[in-house]
Amino acid sequence: MTGAIWNLLLGLAWVLLSGDFSGLNLLVGLIFGYITLILIEPQLDALKGYPARVPRFIGFVGFFLKELVQANLRVAFDIVTPPWHMKPGVIAMPLSARTEMEITMVANLISLTPGTLSLDVSDDRKVLYIHAMFLDNEEELRRNLKEMEHRALELFR
């Protein structure tokens, strides 16, 4: 988290010093700040691992946007076509997430995706119960949700 704050501060400093307050200039400042943090990472323990997390975060955002678009298209198709194709159901997905923050993030990402909704977490925090709008292939759904969980947990580790 410290690296992200420093990166943002360096990006804002770039914007202030250049006098150009556009979004593109902020992006350039963030990129230059990121390069600076890569160069000084060996000298500061607080920055350990930050340069490796940024590409994982960008990859996760791309992955999640792809999943979001696919889920939206599937739900929209089901809504506009007269015979409904949905087969709703509830599944129990074993969790790899252990901390409350990790479990909350995974549950929220699943709920943000149209067609799925996190219902509950077991008392021992090892199983997440999910309502799925399309439960045609339960194993494929579990595989997709586990992939989302795995990619989300990579951001923390």
mmCIF file of C-alpha atoms in Angstrom, residues 5-105:
data_model
loop_
_atom_site.group_PDB
_atom_site.id
_atom_site.type_symbol
_atom_site.label_atom_id
_atom_site.label_comp_id
_atom_site.label_asym_id
_atom_site.label_seq_id
_atom_site.Cartn_x
_atom_site.Cartn_y
_atom_site.Cartn_z
ATOM 1 C CA ILE A 5 0.580 6.026 -2.097
ATOM 2 C CA TRP A 6 4.081 7.062 -3.121
ATOM 3 C CA ASN A 7 3.252 6.413 -6.760
ATOM 4 C CA LEU A 8 0.151 8.595 -6.512
ATOM 5 C CA LEU A 9 2.081 11.362 -4.741
ATOM 6 C CA LEU A 10 4.791 11.286 -7.400
ATOM 7 C CA GLY A 11 2.140 11.405 -10.138
ATOM 8 C CA LEU A 12 0.437 14.380 -8.482
ATOM 9 C CA ALA A 13 3.804 16.121 -8.040
ATOM 10 C CA TRP A 14 4.425 15.629 -11.766
ATOM 11 C CA VAL A 15 1.070 17.213 -12.576
ATOM 12 C CA LEU A 16 1.678 20.169 -10.248
ATOM 13 C CA LEU A 17 5.207 20.801 -11.494
ATOM 14 C CA SER A 18 4.294 20.520 -15.173
ATOM 15 C CA GLY A 19 1.211 22.746 -14.808
ATOM 16 C CA ASP A 20 -0.867 20.496 -17.096
ATOM 17 C CA PHE A 21 -3.849 19.177 -15.132
ATOM 18 C CA SER A 22 -5.128 16.693 -17.708
ATOM 19 C CA GLY A 23 -5.834 13.021 -17.122
ATOM 20 C CA LEU A 24 -3.232 12.030 -19.710
ATOM 21 C CA ASN A 25 -0.565 14.048 -17.917
ATOM 22 C CA LEU A 26 -1.527 12.377 -14.623
ATOM 23 C CA LEU A 27 -1.109 8.999 -16.325
ATOM 24 C CA VAL A 28 2.339 10.039 -17.555
ATOM 25 C CA GLY A 29 3.195 11.153 -14.013
ATOM 26 C CA LEU A 30 2.048 7.815 -12.603
ATOM 27 C CA ILE A 31 4.194 5.953 -15.131
ATOM 28 C CA PHE A 32 7.250 8.073 -14.312
ATOM 29 C CA GLY A 33 6.543 7.610 -10.595
ATOM 30 C CA TYR A 34 6.315 3.843 -11.101
ATOM 31 C CA ILE A 35 9.671 3.811 -12.924
ATOM 32 C CA THR A 36 11.186 5.868 -10.109
ATOM 33 C CA LEU A 37 9.862 3.440 -7.502
ATOM 34 C CA ILE A 38 11.295 0.489 -9.444
ATOM 35 C CA LEU A 39 14.697 2.176 -9.342
ATOM 36 C CA ILE A 40 14.626 2.942 -5.610
ATOM 37 C CA GLU A 41 12.932 -0.298 -4.470
ATOM 38 C CA PRO A 42 16.210 -1.998 -3.431
ATOM 39 C CA GLN A 43 16.963 0.857 -1.003
ATOM 40 C CA LEU A 44 13.527 0.962 0.728
ATOM 41 C CA ASP A 45 12.036 -2.034 2.512
ATOM 42 C CA ALA A 46 8.562 -0.439 2.416
ATOM 43 C CA LEU A 47 8.517 -0.784 -1.381
ATOM 44 C CA LYS A 48 9.393 -4.491 -1.524
ATOM 45 C CA GLY A 49 7.157 -6.240 -4.041
ATOM 46 C CA TYR A 50 5.303 -3.132 -5.200
ATOM 47 C CA PRO A 51 6.674 -3.099 -8.762
ATOM 48 C CA ALA A 52 5.542 -6.727 -9.228
ATOM 49 C CA ARG A 53 2.012 -6.000 -7.950
ATOM 50 C CA VAL A 54 1.213 -3.286 -10.488
ATOM 51 C CA PRO A 55 1.306 -5.566 -13.577
ATOM 52 C CA ARG A 56 -0.739 -8.184 -11.671
ATOM 53 C CA PHE A 57 -3.295 -5.512 -10.796
ATOM 54 C CA ILE A 58 -3.523 -4.309 -14.394
ATOM 55 C CA GLY A 59 -3.883 -7.922 -15.579
ATOM 56 C CA PHE A 60 -6.616 -8.535 -13.005
ATOM 57 C CA VAL A 61 -8.530 -5.433 -14.082
ATOM 58 C CA GLY A 62 -8.394 -6.636 -17.699
ATOM 59 C CA PHE A 63 -9.506 -10.136 -16.691
ATOM 60 C CA PHE A 64 -12.363 -8.820 -14.539
ATOM 61 C CA LEU A 65 -13.581 -6.433 -17.255
ATOM 62 C CA LYS A 66 -13.641 -9.327 -19.731
ATOM 63 C CA GLU A 67 -15.643 -11.453 -17.268
ATOM 64 C CA LEU A 68 -17.953 -8.528 -16.576
ATOM 65 C CA VAL A 69 -18.692 -7.935 -20.269
ATOM 66 C CA GLN A 70 -19.285 -11.643 -20.915
ATOM 67 C CA ALA A 71 -21.659 -11.941 -17.948
ATOM 68 C CA ASN A 72 -23.531 -8.791 -18.962
ATOM 69 C CA LEU A 73 -23.968 -10.063 -22.508
ATOM 70 C CA ARG A 74 -25.210 -13.439 -21.286
ATOM 71 C CA VAL A 75 -27.762 -11.888 -18.923
ATOM 72 C CA ALA A 76 -28.859 -9.352 -21.544
ATOM 73 C CA PHE A 77 -29.311 -12.108 -24.137
ATOM 74 C CA ASP A 78 -31.423 -14.085 -21.699
ATOM 75 C CA ILE A 79 -33.578 -11.042 -20.975
ATOM 76 C CA VAL A 80 -34.290 -10.090 -24.601
ATOM 77 C CA THR A 81 -34.973 -13.595 -25.898
ATOM 78 C CA PRO A 82 -38.472 -14.923 -25.131
ATOM 79 C CA PRO A 83 -37.650 -18.439 -23.877
ATOM 80 C CA TRP A 84 -35.515 -18.016 -20.796
ATOM 81 C CA HIS A 85 -32.291 -20.011 -20.795
ATOM 82 C CA MET A 86 -31.455 -19.582 -17.131
ATOM 83 C CA LYS A 87 -31.255 -22.487 -14.738
ATOM 84 C CA PRO A 88 -30.776 -20.880 -11.329
ATOM 85 C CA GLY A 89 -29.261 -22.686 -8.401
ATOM 86 C CA VAL A 90 -27.038 -22.408 -5.360
ATOM 87 C CA ILE A 91 -23.563 -23.897 -5.165
ATOM 88 C CA ALA A 92 -21.041 -24.212 -2.359
ATOM 89 C CA MET A 93 -17.542 -23.145 -3.377
ATOM 90 C CA PRO A 94 -14.574 -24.043 -1.143
ATOM 91 C CA LEU A 95 -12.516 -20.931 -0.447
ATOM 92 C CA SER A 96 -8.786 -20.511 -0.750
ATOM 93 C CA ALA A 97 -9.143 -17.060 0.839
ATOM 94 C CA ARG A 98 -8.459 -17.085 4.565
ATOM 95 C CA THR A 99 -8.546 -13.536 5.944
ATOM 96 C CA GLU A 100 -11.745 -11.548 6.268
ATOM 97 C CA MET A 101 -10.485 -8.963 3.771
ATOM 98 C CA GLU A 102 -9.706 -11.646 1.175
ATOM 99 C CA ILE A 103 -13.075 -13.363 1.665
ATOM 100 C CA THR A 104 -14.900 -10.030 1.437
ATOM 101 C CA MET A 105 -13.070 -9.083 -1.758
#
